[in-house]
PDB file of C-alpha atoms and ligand atoms in Angstrom:
ATOM      1  CA  MET A 286      11.926 -23.087   8.290  1.00  0.00           C
ATOM      2  CA  LYS A 287      13.233 -21.684   5.028  1.00  0.00           C
ATOM      3  CA  LEU A 288      13.395 -17.991   4.147  1.00  0.00           C
ATOM      4  CA  LEU A 289      14.191 -16.176   0.918  1.00  0.00           C
ATOM      5  CA  VAL A 290      15.879 -12.773   1.227  1.00  0.00           C
ATOM      6  CA  LEU A 291      15.547 -10.662  -1.919  1.00  0.00           C
ATOM      7  CA  ASN A 292      17.413  -7.462  -2.707  1.00  0.00           C
ATOM      8  CA  GLY A 293      16.669  -5.238  -5.671  1.00  0.00           C
ATOM      9  CA  PRO A 294      18.667  -2.929  -7.931  1.00  0.00           C
ATOM     10  CA  ASN A 295      21.814  -1.124  -6.823  1.00  0.00           C
ATOM     11  CA  LEU A 296      21.986  -2.857  -3.453  1.00  0.00           C
ATOM     12  CA  ASN A 297      25.026  -4.707  -4.838  1.00  0.00           C
ATOM     13  CA  MET A 298      26.651  -1.233  -4.776  1.00  0.00           C
ATOM     14  CA  LEU A 299      26.343  -0.861  -1.000  1.00  0.00           C
ATOM     15  CA  GLY A 300      29.468   0.652   0.502  1.00  0.00           C
ATOM     16  CA  LEU A 301      30.110   2.734  -2.613  1.00  0.00           C
ATOM     17  CA  ARG A 302      26.616   3.958  -3.100  1.00  0.00           C
ATOM     18  CA  GLU A 303      25.567   7.197  -1.314  1.00  0.00           C
ATOM     19  CA  PRO A 304      27.273   6.169   1.949  1.00  0.00           C
ATOM     20  CA  ASP A 305      25.647   9.030   3.864  1.00  0.00           C
ATOM     21  CA  ILE A 306      22.294   7.368   3.201  1.00  0.00           C
ATOM     22  CA  TYR A 307      23.143   3.649   3.009  1.00  0.00           C
ATOM     23  CA  GLY A 308      26.286   3.420   5.146  1.00  0.00           C
ATOM     24  CA  ARG A 309      29.821   2.225   4.416  1.00  0.00           C
ATOM     25  CA  GLN A 310      29.310  -1.510   4.745  1.00  0.00           C
ATOM     26  CA  ASP A 311      29.241  -3.447   1.482  1.00  0.00           C
ATOM     27  CA  TYR A 312      26.815  -6.046   0.114  1.00  0.00           C
ATOM     28  CA  ALA A 313      29.015  -8.927   1.310  1.00  0.00           C
ATOM     29  CA  ALA A 314      28.670  -7.573   4.870  1.00  0.00           C
ATOM     30  CA  LEU A 315      24.882  -7.525   4.464  1.00  0.00           C
ATOM     31  CA  GLU A 316      24.896 -11.123   3.205  1.00  0.00           C
ATOM     32  CA  LYS A 317      27.053 -12.154   6.179  1.00  0.00           C
ATOM     33  CA  LEU A 318      24.632 -10.562   8.641  1.00  0.00           C
ATOM     34  CA  ILE A 319      21.734 -12.443   7.015  1.00  0.00           C
ATOM     35  CA  TYR A 320      23.573 -15.805   6.957  1.00  0.00           C
ATOM     36  CA  ASP A 321      24.841 -15.385  10.544  1.00  0.00           C
ATOM     37  CA  THR A 322      21.398 -14.404  11.851  1.00  0.00           C
ATOM     38  CA  CYS A 323      19.725 -17.357  10.137  1.00  0.00           C
ATOM     39  CA  ALA A 324      22.418 -19.811  11.269  1.00  0.00           C
ATOM     40  CA  ALA A 325      22.004 -18.636  14.886  1.00  0.00           C
ATOM     41  CA  GLU A 326      18.221 -19.087  14.633  1.00  0.00           C
ATOM     42  CA  GLY A 327      18.312 -22.479  12.881  1.00  0.00           C
ATOM     43  CA  ILE A 328      16.733 -21.057   9.723  1.00  0.00           C
ATOM     44  CA  LYS A 329      17.626 -22.131   6.174  1.00  0.00           C
ATOM     45  CA  VAL A 330      18.046 -19.135   3.904  1.00  0.00           C
ATOM     46  CA  GLU A 331      18.632 -18.235   0.291  1.00  0.00           C
ATOM     47  CA  VAL A 332      19.863 -14.702  -0.458  1.00  0.00           C
ATOM     48  CA  PHE A 333      19.381 -13.260  -3.943  1.00  0.00           C
ATOM     49  CA  GLN A 334      20.125  -9.846  -5.432  1.00  0.00           C
ATOM     50  CA  SER A 335      19.201  -8.644  -8.899  1.00  0.00           C
ATOM     51  CA  ASN A 336      19.114  -5.406 -10.824  1.00  0.00           C
ATOM     52  CA  HIS A 337      16.312  -6.847 -12.979  1.00  0.00           C
ATOM     53  CA  GLU A 338      12.620  -6.701 -12.113  1.00  0.00           C
ATOM     54  CA  GLY A 339      11.741  -9.915 -13.972  1.00  0.00           C
ATOM     55  CA  ALA A 340      14.493 -11.848 -12.194  1.00  0.00           C
ATOM     56  CA  LEU A 341      12.984 -10.805  -8.849  1.00  0.00           C
ATOM     57  CA  VAL A 342       9.501 -11.821 -10.052  1.00  0.00           C
ATOM     58  CA  ASP A 343      10.896 -15.207 -11.192  1.00  0.00           C
ATOM     59  CA  LYS A 344      12.521 -15.742  -7.808  1.00  0.00           C
ATOM     60  CA  ILE A 345       9.278 -14.939  -5.943  1.00  0.00           C
ATOM     61  CA  GLN A 346       7.329 -17.342  -8.189  1.00  0.00           C
ATOM     62  CA  GLY A 347      10.009 -20.007  -7.666  1.00  0.00           C
ATOM     63  CA  ALA A 348       9.581 -19.732  -3.906  1.00  0.00           C
ATOM     64  CA  TYR A 349       6.062 -21.156  -4.124  1.00  0.00           C
ATOM     65  CA  GLY A 350       5.856 -24.482  -2.320  1.00  0.00           C
ATOM     66  CA  ASN A 351       9.398 -24.472  -0.937  1.00  0.00           C
ATOM     67  CA  THR A 352       9.753 -21.271   1.124  1.00  0.00           C
ATOM     68  CA  ASP A 353       8.028 -20.265   4.375  1.00  0.00           C
ATOM     69  CA  GLY A 354       8.745 -16.547   4.370  1.00  0.00           C
ATOM     70  CA  ILE A 355      10.234 -13.764   2.263  1.00  0.00           C
ATOM     71  CA  VAL A 356      12.268 -10.729   3.316  1.00  0.00           C
ATOM     72  CA  ILE A 357      12.331  -8.232   0.486  1.00  0.00           C
ATOM     73  CA  ASN A 358      14.030  -4.923  -0.159  1.00  0.00           C
ATOM     74  CA  PRO A 359      12.831  -4.186  -3.685  1.00  0.00           C
ATOM     75  CA  ALA A 360      14.959  -0.987  -3.692  1.00  0.00           C
ATOM     76  CA  ALA A 361      13.753   1.416  -6.422  1.00  0.00           C
ATOM     77  CA  TYR A 362      11.221  -1.182  -7.641  1.00  0.00           C
ATOM     78  CA  THR A 363       9.422  -0.604  -4.333  1.00  0.00           C
ATOM     79  CA  HIS A 364       8.013   2.589  -5.795  1.00  0.00           C
ATOM     80  CA  THR A 365       7.232   1.363  -9.328  1.00  0.00           C
ATOM     81  CA  SER A 366       6.669  -2.374  -9.523  1.00  0.00           C
ATOM     82  CA  ILE A 367       3.146  -3.705  -9.627  1.00  0.00           C
ATOM     83  CA  ALA A 368       4.718  -6.889 -11.064  1.00  0.00           C
ATOM     84  CA  ILE A 369       6.573  -7.550  -7.795  1.00  0.00           C
ATOM     85  CA  LEU A 370       3.412  -6.752  -5.796  1.00  0.00           C
ATOM     86  CA  ASP A 371       1.395  -9.174  -7.941  1.00  0.00           C
ATOM     87  CA  ALA A 372       4.049 -11.906  -7.600  1.00  0.00           C
ATOM     88  CA  LEU A 373       4.019 -11.588  -3.797  1.00  0.00           C
ATOM     89  CA  LYS A 374       0.217 -11.775  -3.832  1.00  0.00           C
ATOM     90  CA  ALA A 375       0.264 -14.738  -6.230  1.00  0.00           C
ATOM     91  CA  VAL A 376       2.467 -16.937  -4.043  1.00  0.00           C
ATOM     92  CA  ALA A 377       0.885 -15.608  -0.809  1.00  0.00           C
ATOM     93  CA  ILE A 378       4.042 -16.366   1.188  1.00  0.00           C
ATOM     94  CA  PRO A 379       4.282 -14.126   4.294  1.00  0.00           C
ATOM     95  CA  ALA A 380       6.654 -11.304   3.360  1.00  0.00           C
ATOM     96  CA  VAL A 381       8.383  -8.522   5.268  1.00  0.00           C
ATOM     97  CA  GLU A 382       9.574  -5.335   3.543  1.00  0.00           C
ATOM     98  CA  VAL A 383      12.927  -3.830   4.518  1.00  0.00           C
ATOM     99  CA  HIS A 384      14.513  -0.491   3.618  1.00  0.00           C
ATOM    100  CA  ILE A 385      17.946   0.485   4.846  1.00  0.00           C
ATOM    101  CA  SER A 386      17.111   4.193   4.752  1.00  0.00           C
ATOM    102  CA  ASP A 387      14.153   5.982   6.284  1.00  0.00           C
ATOM    103  CA  VAL A 388      12.150   6.153   3.080  1.00  0.00           C
ATOM    104  CA  LYS A 389       9.317   8.081   4.778  1.00  0.00           C
ATOM    105  CA  SER A 390      11.582  11.095   5.317  1.00  0.00           C
ATOM    106  CA  ARG A 391      12.903  11.127   1.718  1.00  0.00           C
ATOM    107  CA  GLU A 392      11.593  12.350  -1.663  1.00  0.00           C
ATOM    108  CA  ASP A 393       7.905  12.360  -2.609  1.00  0.00           C
ATOM    109  CA  PHE A 394       8.490   9.739  -5.308  1.00  0.00           C
ATOM    110  CA  ARG A 395       9.586   7.264  -2.630  1.00  0.00           C
ATOM    111  CA  GLN A 396       6.372   7.629  -0.609  1.00  0.00           C
ATOM    112  CA  ILE A 397       4.484   4.853  -2.383  1.00  0.00           C
ATOM    113  CA  SER A 398       5.407   1.242  -1.758  1.00  0.00           C
ATOM    114  CA  TYR A 399       3.649  -1.239  -4.013  1.00  0.00           C
ATOM    115  CA  ALA A 400       5.425  -4.308  -2.606  1.00  0.00           C
ATOM    116  CA  GLY A 401       4.599  -3.135   0.906  1.00  0.00           C
ATOM    117  CA  LYS A 402       0.896  -3.659   0.171  1.00  0.00           C
ATOM    118  CA  ALA A 403       1.572  -7.421   0.132  1.00  0.00           C
ATOM    119  CA  CYS A 404       3.800  -7.436   3.229  1.00  0.00           C
ATOM    120  CA  VAL A 405       2.817  -8.185   6.810  1.00  0.00           C
ATOM    121  CA  LYS A 406       5.412  -5.775   8.236  1.00  0.00           C
ATOM    122  CA  THR A 407       7.911  -3.082   7.186  1.00  0.00           C
ATOM    123  CA  TYR A 408      11.242  -2.090   8.748  1.00  0.00           C
ATOM    124  CA  MET A 409      12.894   1.089   7.508  1.00  0.00           C
ATOM    125  CA  GLY A 410      15.623   3.454   8.600  1.00  0.00           C
ATOM    126  CA  LEU A 411      17.419   0.886  10.753  1.00  0.00           C
ATOM    127  CA  GLY A 412      20.283   0.180   8.359  1.00  0.00           C
ATOM    128  CA  PHE A 413      21.230  -3.510   8.044  1.00  0.00           C
ATOM    129  CA  GLU A 414      19.586  -4.142  11.423  1.00  0.00           C
ATOM    130  CA  GLY A 415      16.219  -4.028   9.611  1.00  0.00           C
ATOM    131  CA  TYR A 416      17.046  -7.342   7.913  1.00  0.00           C
ATOM    132  CA  ARG A 417      17.873  -8.989  11.257  1.00  0.00           C
ATOM    133  CA  ARG A 418      14.600  -7.712  12.727  1.00  0.00           C
ATOM    134  CA  ALA A 419      12.668  -8.931   9.686  1.00  0.00           C
ATOM    135  CA  ILE A 420      14.152 -12.443  10.017  1.00  0.00           C
ATOM    136  CA  LEU A 421      13.367 -12.569  13.752  1.00  0.00           C
ATOM    137  CA  PHE A 422       9.855 -11.246  13.118  1.00  0.00           C
ATOM    138  CA  LEU A 423       9.169 -13.928  10.474  1.00  0.00           C
ATOM    139  CA  LYS A 424      10.468 -16.678  12.760  1.00  0.00           C
ATOM    140  CA  GLU A 425       7.997 -15.587  15.420  1.00  0.00           C
ATOM    141  CA  TYR A 426       5.165 -14.946  12.926  1.00  0.00           C
ATOM    142  CA  LEU A 427       5.574 -18.327  11.202  1.00  0.00           C
ATOM    143  CA  GLY A 428       5.889 -20.139  14.516  1.00  0.00           C
ATOM    144  CA  LYS A 429       2.370 -19.091  15.526  1.00  0.00           C
TER     145      LYS A 429
HETATM  146  C1  LIG B1750      15.922   1.522  -0.450  1.00  0.00           C
HETATM  147  C2  LIG B1750      15.129   2.812  -0.607  1.00  0.00           C
HETATM  148  C3  LIG B1750      14.675   3.009  -2.035  1.00  0.00           C
HETATM  149  O1  LIG B1750      13.929   4.203  -2.172  1.00  0.00           O
HETATM  150  C4  LIG B1750      15.889   3.110  -2.949  1.00  0.00           C
HETATM  151  O2  LIG B1750      15.474   3.215  -4.298  1.00  0.00           O
HETATM  152  C5  LIG B1750      16.837   1.995  -2.762  1.00  0.00           C
HETATM  153  C6  LIG B1750      17.091   1.470  -1.426  1.00  0.00           C
HETATM  154  C7  LIG B1750      16.502   1.357   0.974  1.00  0.00           C
HETATM  155  O3  LIG B1750      16.919   0.242   1.289  1.00  0.00           O
HETATM  156  O4  LIG B1750      16.559   2.318   1.747  1.00  0.00           O
HETATM  157  O5  LIG B1750      17.487   1.561  -3.719  1.00  0.00           O
HETATM  158  O6  LIG B1750      15.063   0.429  -0.697  1.00  0.00           O
END
Protein backbone atom coordinates (compact mmCIF):
# COMPACT_ATOMS: atom_id res chain seq x y z
CA MET A 1 0.00 0.00 0.00
CA LYS A 2 1.33 3.42 -0.94
CA LEU A 3 -0.01 6.72 0.39
CA LEU A 4 0.69 10.32 -0.57
CA VAL A 5 0.46 12.91 2.21
CA LEU A 6 0.04 16.46 0.89
CA ASN A 7 0.35 19.67 2.88
CA GLY A 8 -0.51 23.09 1.55
CA PRO A 9 0.71 26.64 2.12
CA ASN A 10 2.24 27.83 5.38
CA LEU A 11 2.29 24.38 6.97
CA ASN A 12 6.09 24.53 6.57
CA MET A 13 5.84 27.33 9.18
CA LEU A 14 4.40 25.06 11.87
CA GLY A 15 5.94 25.77 15.25
CA LEU A 16 6.35 29.45 14.43
CA ARG A 17 2.96 30.00 12.97
CA GLU A 18 0.10 30.99 15.34
CA PRO A 19 1.15 28.42 17.97
CA ASP A 20 -2.06 28.93 19.95
CA ILE A 21 -3.95 27.52 16.97
CA TYR A 22 -1.46 25.09 15.38
CA GLY A 23 0.73 24.12 18.34
CA ARG A 24 4.47 24.41 18.98
CA GLN A 25 5.68 21.37 17.07
CA ASP A 26 7.38 22.09 13.76
CA TYR A 27 6.90 20.63 10.27
CA ALA A 28 9.77 18.17 10.76
CA ALA A 29 7.90 16.75 13.78
CA LEU A 30 4.79 16.33 11.63
CA GLU A 31 6.80 14.54 8.93
CA LYS A 32 8.30 12.24 11.58
CA LEU A 33 4.86 11.32 12.91
CA ILE A 34 3.72 10.47 9.37
CA TYR A 35 6.84 8.40 8.55
CA ASP A 36 6.76 6.59 11.92
CA THR A 37 3.05 5.79 11.62
CA CYS A 38 3.46 4.45 8.08
CA ALA A 39 6.56 2.43 8.98
CA ALA A 40 4.71 0.83 11.92
CA GLU A 41 1.78 -0.06 9.63
CA GLY A 42 3.90 -1.36 6.72
CA ILE A 43 2.75 1.45 4.43
CA LYS A 44 4.94 3.18 1.83
CA VAL A 45 4.52 6.93 1.96
CA GLU A 46 5.56 10.08 0.16
CA VAL A 47 5.17 13.38 2.03
CA PHE A 48 5.03 16.63 0.07
CA GLN A 49 4.47 20.24 1.11
CA SER A 50 4.06 23.22 -1.18
CA ASN A 51 3.01 26.83 -0.95
CA HIS A 52 1.88 26.66 -4.59
CA GLU A 53 -1.54 25.49 -5.74
CA GLY A 54 -0.31 24.21 -9.12
CA ALA A 55 2.44 22.15 -7.47
CA LEU A 56 -0.21 20.43 -5.34
CA VAL A 57 -2.36 19.81 -8.43
CA ASP A 58 0.68 18.36 -10.25
CA LYS A 59 1.40 16.06 -7.33
CA ILE A 60 -2.21 14.79 -7.23
CA GLN A 61 -2.15 14.15 -11.00
CA GLY A 62 1.21 12.37 -10.64
CA ALA A 63 -0.28 10.02 -8.06
CA TYR A 64 -2.54 8.45 -10.69
CA GLY A 65 -1.66 4.80 -11.20
CA ASN A 66 0.96 4.58 -8.46
CA THR A 67 -0.77 5.62 -5.21
CA ASP A 68 -3.56 3.89 -3.27
CA GLY A 69 -4.67 6.74 -1.04
CA ILE A 70 -4.13 10.43 -0.38
CA VAL A 71 -4.09 12.34 2.91
CA ILE A 72 -4.44 16.04 2.21
CA ASN A 73 -4.36 19.19 4.28
CA PRO A 74 -4.78 21.82 1.57
CA ALA A 75 -4.45 24.56 4.24
CA ALA A 76 -5.85 27.88 2.93
CA TYR A 77 -6.47 26.31 -0.50
CA THR A 78 -9.14 24.21 1.22
CA HIS A 79 -11.42 27.23 1.11
CA THR A 80 -10.57 28.51 -2.39
CA SER A 81 -9.27 25.81 -4.70
CA ILE A 82 -11.60 24.23 -7.20
CA ALA A 83 -8.42 23.16 -9.04
CA ILE A 84 -7.42 20.88 -6.15
CA LEU A 85 -10.99 19.54 -5.91
CA ASP A 86 -11.01 18.81 -9.65
CA ALA A 87 -7.59 17.10 -9.47
CA LEU A 88 -8.78 14.82 -6.64
CA LYS A 89 -11.90 13.98 -8.66
CA ALA A 90 -9.85 13.41 -11.82
CA VAL A 91 -7.55 10.79 -10.29
CA ALA A 92 -10.37 9.33 -8.13
CA ILE A 93 -7.88 8.07 -5.53
CA PRO A 94 -9.54 7.70 -2.10
CA ALA A 95 -8.59 10.82 -0.14
CA VAL A 96 -8.92 11.92 3.47
CA GLU A 97 -8.93 15.61 4.46
CA VAL A 98 -7.05 16.70 7.57
CA HIS A 99 -7.01 20.03 9.42
CA ILE A 100 -4.88 20.59 12.49
CA SER A 101 -7.28 23.19 13.88
CA ASP A 102 -11.02 22.93 14.39
CA VAL A 103 -11.93 24.78 11.22
CA LYS A 104 -15.67 24.52 11.98
CA SER A 105 -15.29 26.80 15.01
CA ARG A 106 -13.23 29.44 13.15
CA GLU A 107 -14.00 32.30 10.73
CA ASP A 108 -16.88 32.23 8.24
CA PHE A 109 -14.45 32.21 5.30
CA ARG A 110 -13.09 28.85 6.48
CA GLN A 111 -16.52 27.18 6.49
CA ILE A 112 -16.36 25.96 2.90
CA SER A 113 -14.08 23.09 1.97
CA TYR A 114 -13.82 22.43 -1.75
CA ALA A 115 -11.27 19.61 -1.42
CA GLY A 116 -13.45 18.00 1.23
CA LYS A 117 -16.14 17.39 -1.40
CA ALA A 118 -13.82 14.81 -2.99
CA CYS A 119 -12.76 13.18 0.30
CA VAL A 120 -14.20 10.09 1.95
CA LYS A 121 -13.50 11.41 5.47
CA THR A 122 -12.35 14.54 7.33
CA TYR A 123 -10.40 14.87 10.59
CA MET A 124 -10.15 18.31 12.15
CA GLY A 125 -9.22 19.84 15.48
CA LEU A 126 -7.09 16.90 16.59
CA GLY A 127 -3.70 18.50 15.97
CA PHE A 128 -1.11 16.20 14.36
CA GLU A 129 -3.11 13.20 15.60
CA GLY A 130 -5.53 13.84 12.70
CA TYR A 131 -2.85 12.70 10.24
CA ARG A 132 -2.28 9.46 12.18
CA ARG A 133 -6.03 8.79 12.23
CA ALA A 134 -6.29 9.54 8.51
CA ILE A 135 -3.50 7.04 7.71
CA LEU A 136 -5.10 4.35 9.88
CA PHE A 137 -8.51 5.06 8.35
CA LEU A 138 -7.15 4.71 4.79
CA LYS A 139 -5.39 1.45 5.66
CA GLU A 140 -8.69 0.03 6.85
CA TYR A 141 -10.72 1.59 4.01
CA LEU A 142 -8.35 0.34 1.29
CA GLY A 143 -8.13 -3.10 2.87
CA LYS A 144 -11.86 -3.67 2.35
C1 LIG B 1 -5.66 24.44 8.27
C2 LIG B 1 -6.89 25.34 8.42
C3 LIG B 1 -6.98 26.33 7.29
O1 LIG B 1 -8.13 27.15 7.42
C4 LIG B 1 -5.76 27.24 7.30
O2 LIG B 1 -5.80 28.12 6.20
C5 LIG B 1 -4.49 26.48 7.34
C6 LIG B 1 -4.39 25.27 8.14
C7 LIG B 1 -5.48 23.50 9.48
O3 LIG B 1 -4.69 22.56 9.35
O4 LIG B 1 -6.08 23.70 10.54
O5 LIG B 1 -3.49 26.92 6.77
O6 LIG B 1 -5.82 23.64 7.12
